[in-house]
mmCIF file of C-alpha atoms in Angstrom:
data_model
loop_
_atom_site.group_PDB
_atom_site.id
_atom_site.type_symbol
_atom_site.label_atom_id
_atom_site.label_comp_id
_atom_site.label_asym_id
_atom_site.label_seq_id
_atom_site.Cartn_x
_atom_site.Cartn_y
_atom_site.Cartn_z
ATOM 1 C CA UNK P 1 16.243 15.835 -28.856
ATOM 2 C CA UNK P 2 18.384 13.478 -26.071
ATOM 3 C CA UNK P 3 16.240 11.954 -23.588
ATOM 4 C CA UNK P 4 18.586 13.271 -20.721
ATOM 5 C CA UNK P 5 17.404 16.740 -21.633
ATOM 6 C CA UNK P 6 13.415 15.817 -21.304
ATOM 7 C CA UNK P 7 14.162 14.368 -18.040
ATOM 8 C CA UNK P 8 16.014 17.557 -17.052
ATOM 9 C CA UNK P 9 12.778 19.642 -18.169
ATOM 10 C CA UNK P 10 10.306 17.199 -16.530
ATOM 11 C CA UNK P 11 12.344 17.462 -12.998
ATOM 12 C CA UNK P 12 12.182 21.373 -13.410
ATOM 13 C CA UNK P 13 8.489 21.058 -14.168
ATOM 14 C CA UNK P 14 7.697 18.700 -11.214
ATOM 15 C CA UNK P 15 9.667 20.820 -8.600
ATOM 16 C CA UNK P 16 8.669 24.397 -10.009
ATOM 17 C CA UNK P 17 12.357 25.144 -8.820
ATOM 18 C CA UNK P 18 15.455 24.874 -10.627
ATOM 19 C CA UNK P 19 17.792 24.600 -7.742
ATOM 20 C CA UNK P 20 15.556 21.824 -6.306
ATOM 21 C CA UNK P 21 15.344 20.220 -9.648
ATOM 22 C CA UNK P 22 19.240 20.352 -9.963
ATOM 23 C CA UNK P 23 19.964 19.006 -6.640
ATOM 24 C CA UNK P 24 17.517 16.065 -7.512
ATOM 25 C CA UNK P 25 19.299 15.451 -10.669
ATOM 26 C CA UNK P 26 22.837 16.006 -9.028
ATOM 27 C CA UNK P 27 23.765 18.471 -11.501
ATOM 28 C CA UNK P 28 24.205 22.460 -11.083
ATOM 29 C CA UNK P 29 21.692 24.731 -11.598
ATOM 30 C CA UNK P 30 23.655 26.348 -14.340
ATOM 31 C CA UNK P 31 23.598 22.910 -16.457
ATOM 32 C CA UNK P 32 19.988 22.316 -15.895
ATOM 33 C CA UNK P 33 19.029 26.163 -16.897
ATOM 34 C CA UNK P 34 21.312 25.756 -20.009
ATOM 35 C CA UNK P 35 19.808 22.284 -20.953
ATOM 36 C CA UNK P 36 16.203 23.729 -20.969
ATOM 37 C CA UNK P 37 17.314 26.980 -22.752
ATOM 38 C CA UNK P 38 18.460 24.804 -25.780
ATOM 39 C CA UNK P 39 15.152 22.873 -25.671
ATOM 40 C CA UNK P 40 13.116 26.193 -25.699
ATOM 41 C CA UNK P 41 15.272 27.223 -28.793
ATOM 42 C CA UNK P 42 15.086 23.890 -30.514
ATOM 43 C CA UNK P 43 11.160 24.027 -30.234
ATOM 44 C CA UNK P 44 10.653 27.810 -30.708
ATOM 45 C CA UNK P 45 8.974 28.166 -27.509
ATOM 46 C CA UNK P 46 8.873 28.997 -23.898
ATOM 47 C CA UNK P 47 8.241 26.173 -21.550
ATOM 48 C CA UNK P 48 8.350 28.438 -18.296
ATOM 49 C CA UNK P 49 7.644 32.218 -17.409
ATOM 50 C CA UNK P 50 10.717 32.833 -14.889
ATOM 51 C CA UNK P 51 9.671 36.132 -13.249
ATOM 52 C CA UNK P 52 7.907 36.938 -11.015
ATOM 53 C CA UNK P 53 7.928 33.226 -10.054
ATOM 54 C CA UNK P 54 8.719 30.120 -12.008
ATOM 55 C CA UNK P 55 5.487 28.740 -14.000
ATOM 56 C CA UNK P 56 4.708 26.546 -16.942
ATOM 57 C CA UNK P 57 3.384 28.308 -19.782
ATOM 58 C CA UNK P 58 0.511 26.623 -22.037
ATOM 59 C CA UNK P 59 3.203 25.040 -24.403
ATOM 60 C CA UNK P 60 5.375 23.785 -21.055
ATOM 61 C CA UNK P 61 2.208 22.105 -19.546
ATOM 62 C CA UNK P 62 1.658 20.273 -23.026
ATOM 63 C CA UNK P 63 5.413 19.297 -23.231
ATOM 64 C CA UNK P 64 4.893 18.024 -19.709
ATOM 65 C CA UNK P 65 2.371 15.351 -20.954
ATOM 66 C CA UNK P 66 4.414 14.251 -23.987
ATOM 67 C CA UNK P 67 7.410 14.004 -22.165
ATOM 68 C CA UNK P 68 5.916 11.815 -19.602
ATOM 69 C CA UNK P 69 4.633 9.518 -22.684
ATOM 70 C CA UNK P 70 8.265 9.407 -24.362
ATOM 71 C CA UNK P 71 9.935 8.431 -21.120
ATOM 72 C CA UNK P 72 7.188 5.893 -20.280
ATOM 73 C CA UNK P 73 7.853 4.499 -23.860
ATOM 74 C CA UNK P 74 11.583 4.430 -23.376
ATOM 75 C CA UNK P 75 11.265 2.282 -20.092
ATOM 76 C CA UNK P 76 8.907 0.131 -21.932
ATOM 77 C CA UNK P 77 11.760 -0.493 -24.882
ATOM 78 C CA UNK P 78 14.311 -1.277 -22.113
ATOM 79 C CA UNK P 79 11.924 -3.546 -20.430
ATOM 80 C CA UNK P 80 11.247 -5.253 -23.906
ATOM 81 C CA UNK P 81 14.899 -5.352 -25.026
ATOM 82 C CA UNK P 82 15.691 -7.206 -21.591
ATOM 83 C CA UNK P 83 13.292 -9.794 -22.373
ATOM 84 C CA UNK P 84 14.972 -10.746 -25.247
ATOM 85 C CA UNK P 85 17.979 -11.880 -23.415
ATOM 86 C CA UNK P 86 18.069 -15.487 -21.730
ATOM 87 C CA UNK P 87 18.455 -14.067 -18.332
ATOM 88 C CA UNK P 88 16.000 -11.210 -18.113
ATOM 89 C CA UNK P 89 17.847 -8.256 -16.162
ATOM 90 C CA UNK P 90 15.532 -4.726 -15.168
ATOM 91 C CA UNK P 91 14.110 -3.294 -12.513
ATOM 92 C CA UNK P 92 10.649 -3.070 -10.866
ATOM 93 C CA UNK P 93 8.960 -0.298 -9.295
ATOM 94 C CA UNK P 94 6.266 -1.663 -6.988
ATOM 95 C CA UNK P 95 4.234 0.695 -4.476
ATOM 96 C CA UNK P 96 2.284 -0.827 -1.644
ATOM 97 C CA UNK P 97 0.449 0.784 1.377
ATOM 98 C CA UNK P 98 2.845 0.037 4.478
ATOM 99 C CA UNK P 99 0.774 -2.811 6.380
ATOM 100 C CA UNK P 100 0.378 -4.926 3.184
ATOM 101 C CA UNK P 101 3.816 -4.413 2.256
ATOM 102 C CA UNK P 102 5.275 -5.800 5.988
ATOM 103 C CA UNK P 103 2.497 -8.807 5.902
ATOM 104 C CA UNK P 104 2.709 -10.223 2.095
ATOM 105 C CA UNK P 105 6.012 -8.365 0.453
ATOM 106 C CA UNK P 106 8.552 -10.879 1.990
ATOM 107 C CA UNK P 107 6.483 -13.792 0.547
ATOM 108 C CA UNK P 108 6.001 -12.376 -2.567
ATOM 109 C CA UNK P 109 9.571 -11.564 -3.101
ATOM 110 C CA UNK P 110 10.831 -14.814 -1.768
ATOM 111 C CA UNK P 111 9.089 -16.449 -4.727
ATOM 112 C CA UNK P 112 9.517 -14.026 -6.826
ATOM 113 C CA UNK P 113 13.152 -13.606 -6.684
ATOM 114 C CA UNK P 114 13.806 -17.172 -7.401
ATOM 115 C CA UNK P 115 12.085 -16.925 -10.691
ATOM 116 C CA UNK P 116 13.665 -13.714 -11.758
ATOM 117 C CA UNK P 117 17.122 -13.449 -9.806
ATOM 118 C CA UNK P 118 18.372 -10.412 -11.835
ATOM 119 C CA UNK P 119 15.448 -8.015 -11.646
ATOM 120 C CA UNK P 120 15.891 -5.261 -8.833
ATOM 121 C CA UNK P 121 12.829 -4.398 -7.268
ATOM 122 C CA UNK P 122 12.401 -1.054 -5.583
ATOM 123 C CA UNK P 123 9.283 -0.653 -3.130
ATOM 124 C CA UNK P 124 7.559 2.607 -2.533
ATOM 125 C CA UNK P 125 5.481 2.694 0.496
ATOM 126 C CA UNK P 126 2.581 5.529 0.523
ATOM 127 C CA UNK P 127 -1.138 5.597 0.965
ATOM 128 C CA UNK P 128 -3.368 4.315 -2.131
ATOM 129 C CA UNK P 129 -4.252 7.832 -3.262
ATOM 130 C CA UNK P 130 -0.222 8.639 -3.388
ATOM 131 C CA UNK P 131 0.402 5.408 -4.786
ATOM 132 C CA UNK P 132 -2.356 5.988 -7.575
ATOM 133 C CA UNK P 133 -0.762 9.215 -8.546
ATOM 134 C CA UNK P 134 2.655 7.854 -8.872
ATOM 135 C CA UNK P 135 1.241 5.477 -10.955
ATOM 136 C CA UNK P 136 -0.716 7.505 -13.500
ATOM 137 C CA UNK P 137 2.585 9.930 -13.358
ATOM 138 C CA UNK P 138 4.600 6.893 -14.934
ATOM 139 C CA UNK P 139 6.725 6.839 -11.422
ATOM 140 C CA UNK P 140 5.766 3.311 -10.428
ATOM 141 C CA UNK P 141 5.147 0.205 -12.394
ATOM 142 C CA UNK P 142 2.008 -1.124 -10.317
ATOM 143 C CA UNK P 143 0.796 -1.111 -6.701
ATOM 144 C CA UNK P 144 -0.925 -2.890 -4.293
ATOM 145 C CA UNK P 145 -3.705 -0.867 -2.329
ATOM 146 C CA UNK P 146 -6.996 -0.596 -0.597
ATOM 147 C CA UNK P 147 -10.053 0.180 -3.014
ATOM 148 C CA UNK P 148 -8.004 1.457 -5.723
ATOM 149 C CA UNK P 149 -9.363 4.237 -7.745
ATOM 150 C CA UNK P 150 -10.768 2.863 -11.179
ATOM 151 C CA UNK P 151 -9.414 4.558 -14.391
ATOM 152 C CA UNK P 152 -9.960 3.861 -18.291
ATOM 153 C CA UNK P 153 -6.543 2.781 -19.031
ATOM 154 C CA UNK P 154 -5.633 0.875 -15.679
ATOM 155 C CA UNK P 155 -6.192 -2.984 -15.009
ATOM 156 C CA UNK P 156 -7.303 -3.771 -11.300
ATOM 157 C CA UNK P 157 -7.456 -7.499 -9.692
ATOM 158 C CA UNK P 158 -9.000 -7.646 -6.479
ATOM 159 C CA UNK P 159 -7.087 -10.134 -4.207
ATOM 160 C CA UNK P 160 -9.169 -10.438 -0.820
ATOM 161 C CA UNK P 161 -11.562 -8.434 1.420
ATOM 162 C CA UNK P 162 -10.064 -7.172 4.574
ATOM 163 C CA UNK P 163 -11.927 -8.120 7.545
ATOM 164 C CA UNK P 164 -11.599 -7.038 10.955
ATOM 165 C CA UNK P 165 -11.101 -9.437 14.043
ATOM 166 C CA UNK P 166 -11.141 -8.974 17.604
ATOM 167 C CA UNK P 167 -8.263 -10.122 19.451
ATOM 168 C CA UNK P 168 -7.732 -11.149 23.258
ATOM 169 C CA UNK P 169 -5.866 -13.565 25.495
ATOM 170 C CA UNK P 170 -7.415 -16.204 27.013
ATOM 171 C CA UNK P 171 -6.239 -14.524 30.386
ATOM 172 C CA UNK P 172 -8.375 -11.675 29.560
ATOM 173 C CA UNK P 173 -11.354 -13.934 28.788
ATOM 174 C CA UNK P 174 -10.751 -15.576 32.150
ATOM 175 C CA UNK P 175 -11.339 -12.638 34.136
ATOM 176 C CA UNK P 176 -13.761 -11.060 31.973
ATOM 177 C CA UNK P 177 -17.353 -10.420 33.683
ATOM 178 C CA UNK P 178 -20.184 -12.773 31.998
ATOM 179 C CA UNK P 179 -21.393 -10.356 29.580
ATOM 180 C CA UNK P 180 -18.189 -9.675 27.984
ATOM 181 C CA UNK P 181 -17.622 -13.421 27.809
ATOM 182 C CA UNK P 182 -20.831 -13.744 26.079
ATOM 183 C CA UNK P 183 -20.141 -11.101 23.739
ATOM 184 C CA UNK P 184 -16.464 -12.166 22.852
ATOM 185 C CA UNK P 185 -17.645 -15.925 22.267
ATOM 186 C CA UNK P 186 -20.844 -15.556 20.226
ATOM 187 C CA UNK P 187 -20.449 -18.067 17.738
ATOM 188 C CA UNK P 188 -21.783 -15.588 14.834
ATOM 189 C CA UNK P 189 -18.941 -13.014 15.731
ATOM 190 C CA UNK P 190 -18.164 -9.942 18.064
ATOM 191 C CA UNK P 191 -20.944 -7.636 18.038
ATOM 192 C CA UNK P 192 -19.295 -4.439 17.852
ATOM 193 C CA UNK P 193 -21.962 -2.463 19.397
ATOM 194 C CA UNK P 194 -21.545 -4.388 22.612
ATOM 195 C CA UNK P 195 -17.842 -3.068 23.051
ATOM 196 C CA UNK P 196 -19.345 -1.145 25.758
ATOM 197 C CA UNK P 197 -16.744 -0.511 28.346
ATOM 198 C CA UNK P 198 -14.342 -3.140 27.185
ATOM 199 C CA UNK P 199 -10.545 -1.993 27.708
ATOM 200 C CA UNK P 200 -9.390 -1.120 24.229
ATOM 201 C CA UNK P 201 -5.906 -1.477 22.984
ATOM 202 C CA UNK P 202 -6.097 0.660 19.245
ATOM 203 C CA UNK P 203 -4.298 2.444 16.986
ATOM 204 C CA UNK P 204 -3.256 6.157 16.765
ATOM 205 C CA UNK P 205 -5.808 8.778 14.859
ATOM 206 C CA UNK P 206 -3.521 8.484 11.630
ATOM 207 C CA UNK P 207 -4.602 4.690 11.315
ATOM 208 C CA UNK P 208 -7.092 3.815 8.439
ATOM 209 C CA UNK P 209 -8.590 1.353 10.714
ATOM 210 C CA UNK P 210 -8.975 3.720 13.467
ATOM 211 C CA UNK P 211 -10.618 6.019 11.437
ATOM 212 C CA UNK P 212 -13.248 3.505 10.070
ATOM 213 C CA UNK P 213 -13.863 2.508 13.604
ATOM 214 C CA UNK P 214 -14.423 6.014 14.866
ATOM 215 C CA UNK P 215 -16.742 6.647 12.234
ATOM 216 C CA UNK P 216 -18.767 3.598 13.509
ATOM 217 C CA UNK P 217 -18.544 4.730 17.173
ATOM 218 C CA UNK P 218 -19.787 7.955 16.392
ATOM 219 C CA UNK P 219 -22.863 6.764 14.474
ATOM 220 C CA UNK P 220 -23.601 4.227 17.142
ATOM 221 C CA UNK P 221 -23.225 6.753 20.159
ATOM 222 C CA UNK P 222 -20.326 4.667 21.368
ATOM 223 C CA UNK P 223 -17.863 5.894 23.608
ATOM 224 C CA UNK P 224 -15.013 3.275 23.633
ATOM 225 C CA UNK P 225 -12.870 2.671 26.679
ATOM 226 C CA UNK P 226 -9.425 3.305 24.994
ATOM 227 C CA UNK P 227 -6.698 2.380 27.548
ATOM 228 C CA UNK P 228 -3.744 2.314 24.937
ATOM 229 C CA UNK P 229 -2.775 3.852 21.637
ATOM 230 C CA UNK P 230 0.293 3.087 19.015
ATOM 231 C CA UNK P 231 0.926 3.210 15.467
ATOM 232 C CA UNK P 232 2.728 -0.360 15.384
ATOM 233 C CA UNK P 233 0.244 -3.480 14.743
ATOM 234 C CA UNK P 234 2.897 -6.008 16.232
ATOM 235 C CA UNK P 235 2.679 -4.092 19.721
ATOM 236 C CA UNK P 236 -1.061 -3.948 19.388
ATOM 237 C CA UNK P 237 -0.783 -7.991 19.447
ATOM 238 C CA UNK P 238 1.533 -8.103 21.933
ATOM 239 C CA UNK P 239 -0.482 -6.098 24.381
ATOM 240 C CA UNK P 240 -3.290 -8.252 23.277
ATOM 241 C CA UNK P 241 -1.401 -11.309 24.526
ATOM 242 C CA UNK P 242 -1.436 -9.775 28.053
ATOM 243 C CA UNK P 243 -4.601 -9.847 30.158
ATOM 244 C CA UNK P 244 -5.487 -5.944 30.173
ATOM 245 C CA UNK P 245 -7.659 -5.360 27.010
ATOM 246 C CA UNK P 246 -8.866 -6.481 23.513
ATOM 247 C CA UNK P 247 -7.720 -5.050 20.156
ATOM 248 C CA UNK P 248 -9.315 -4.714 16.722
ATOM 249 C CA UNK P 249 -7.181 -5.608 14.107
ATOM 250 C CA UNK P 250 -7.375 -6.642 10.073
ATOM 251 C CA UNK P 251 -7.224 -10.302 9.454
ATOM 252 C CA UNK P 252 -4.225 -10.242 7.598
ATOM 253 C CA UNK P 253 -2.300 -8.735 10.480
ATOM 254 C CA UNK P 254 -2.946 -11.945 12.631
ATOM 255 C CA UNK P 255 -1.892 -14.348 9.764
ATOM 256 C CA UNK P 256 1.876 -14.671 10.509
ATOM 257 C CA UNK P 257 1.349 -14.175 14.262
ATOM 258 C CA UNK P 258 -1.074 -16.949 14.684
ATOM 259 C CA UNK P 259 1.024 -19.489 12.448
ATOM 260 C CA UNK P 260 2.968 -19.532 15.424
ATOM 261 C CA UNK P 261 1.480 -22.161 17.846
ATOM 262 C CA UNK P 262 3.010 -20.868 20.950
ATOM 263 C CA UNK P 263 1.219 -17.521 20.392
ATOM 264 C CA UNK P 264 -1.743 -19.203 18.985
ATOM 265 C CA UNK P 265 -2.298 -20.949 22.328
ATOM 266 C CA UNK P 266 -2.280 -17.815 24.013
ATOM 267 C CA UNK P 267 -4.464 -15.557 21.696
ATOM 268 C CA UNK P 268 -8.044 -15.484 20.516
ATOM 269 C CA UNK P 269 -9.317 -14.291 17.536
ATOM 270 C CA UNK P 270 -12.842 -13.652 16.738
ATOM 271 C CA UNK P 271 -14.454 -11.957 13.891
ATOM 272 C CA UNK P 272 -16.335 -8.814 14.093
ATOM 273 C CA UNK P 273 -19.820 -8.244 13.266
ATOM 274 C CA UNK P 274 -20.829 -4.605 12.495
ATOM 275 C CA UNK P 275 -21.729 -2.529 9.588
ATOM 276 C CA UNK P 276 -18.520 -1.048 8.234
ATOM 277 C CA UNK P 277 -17.290 0.014 5.255
ATOM 278 C CA UNK P 278 -15.843 -2.879 2.833
ATOM 279 C CA UNK P 279 -12.125 -2.691 2.307
ATOM 280 C CA UNK P 280 -10.484 -4.885 -0.434
ATOM 281 C CA UNK P 281 -6.753 -5.229 -1.017
ATOM 282 C CA UNK P 282 -6.144 -4.837 -4.784
ATOM 283 C CA UNK P 283 -3.362 -4.754 -7.203
ATOM 284 C CA UNK P 284 -3.467 -2.074 -10.230
ATOM 285 C CA UNK P 285 -1.048 -1.779 -13.276
ATOM 286 C CA UNK P 286 -1.433 -0.084 -16.665
ATOM 287 C CA UNK P 287 -3.313 -1.428 -19.445
ATOM 288 C CA UNK P 288 -0.513 -1.896 -22.387
ATOM 289 C CA UNK P 289 -0.412 -3.682 -25.456
ATOM 290 C CA UNK P 290 2.754 -5.643 -23.660
ATOM 291 C CA UNK P 291 4.072 -6.109 -20.371
ATOM 292 C CA UNK P 292 7.906 -7.281 -19.835
ATOM 293 C CA UNK P 293 8.172 -10.797 -18.629
ATOM 294 C CA UNK P 294 9.146 -10.055 -15.496
ATOM 295 C CA UNK P 295 6.354 -7.481 -14.564
ATOM 296 C CA UNK P 296 3.795 -10.001 -15.453
ATOM 297 C CA UNK P 297 5.841 -12.623 -13.412
ATOM 298 C CA UNK P 298 5.444 -10.374 -10.317
ATOM 299 C CA UNK P 299 1.534 -10.171 -10.968
ATOM 300 C CA UNK P 300 1.306 -14.141 -11.296
ATOM 301 C CA UNK P 301 3.257 -14.450 -8.067
ATOM 302 C CA UNK P 302 1.316 -12.138 -6.248
ATOM 303 C CA UNK P 303 -1.960 -13.565 -7.295
ATOM 304 C CA UNK P 304 -0.667 -16.897 -6.237
ATOM 305 C CA UNK P 305 0.732 -15.601 -2.740
ATOM 306 C CA UNK P 306 -2.647 -13.956 -1.954
ATOM 307 C CA UNK P 307 -4.719 -17.184 -3.165
ATOM 308 C CA UNK P 308 -2.512 -19.134 -0.975
ATOM 309 C CA UNK P 309 -3.370 -16.642 2.028
ATOM 310 C CA UNK P 310 -6.867 -17.142 1.136
ATOM 311 C CA UNK P 311 -7.034 -20.762 1.508
ATOM 312 C CA UNK P 312 -4.780 -20.899 4.677
ATOM 313 C CA UNK P 313 -6.265 -17.802 6.759
ATOM 314 C CA UNK P 314 -9.598 -19.723 8.018
ATOM 315 C CA UNK P 315 -7.787 -22.741 9.167
ATOM 316 C CA UNK P 316 -5.207 -20.566 11.034
ATOM 317 C CA UNK P 317 -8.187 -18.316 12.599
ATOM 318 C CA UNK P 318 -10.306 -21.299 13.544
ATOM 319 C CA UNK P 319 -7.157 -22.992 15.404
ATOM 320 C CA UNK P 320 -6.880 -19.490 17.416
ATOM 321 C CA UNK P 321 -10.483 -19.967 18.389
ATOM 322 C CA UNK P 322 -10.437 -23.482 19.750
#
């Protein structure tokens, strides 16, 4: 039972189309079909019903589960053997949601690569739900997401709470009406119910924060004065540095921006005060009897980077409020 045949079978089962599976594997459709037929003869069962359309038989569905376990075990073996050498080599598949990847992966990678220079890291950007499915299917080794689902065979590490801030320029504040200034400079934070007719620079509807804010506005019967929409976090902050409106962003988006003194002198950042669902940035991975050293190393580096972030973000934000 060559592992290659199992990989061919799994590709066909996942694609439910021999032509697409063959293209994915860079082999001919005839080679794929022949390999699967040999497996079926070896075990004396049919894994697929070919007509009227391709579907898995009960034996095929069982085979999928066992093949995934076998291939996952083989990956663990490769990783364990790599760990026996003086210089670890291997690959690590890391899932991450888009924003967190842009903010945290450069720092994580910088530290990690110094410790494990021979490990090839491949990142997969997707939603938390999509990454969770990839992890359970063994297609990634771990992922960083938001409020990740809990499973019996998964370990979850909570790194931080994603707080929401209101960002605006000193020029905007200077020309704002007294009521706006009072609300924005409230020492207890910006009461989101007082957003009133303030010009709002925000994200498009596909953004998770936009969805959260819309649910809040609907509940409070608030109709925000949206003047600009974009999917780009950097553009929101660039526009907030002008004098035309305010932006509502997650704290982590401000981190790199406000560490630059020239921008910190232009931009205010105040915490938002509102009853909103709590969002936590979390890392999750499979609970195994043992993990390769380089996977453990990545988890430790990620923990250290997020701890550094938690210790410094307060000072960065406070400087921007002076």
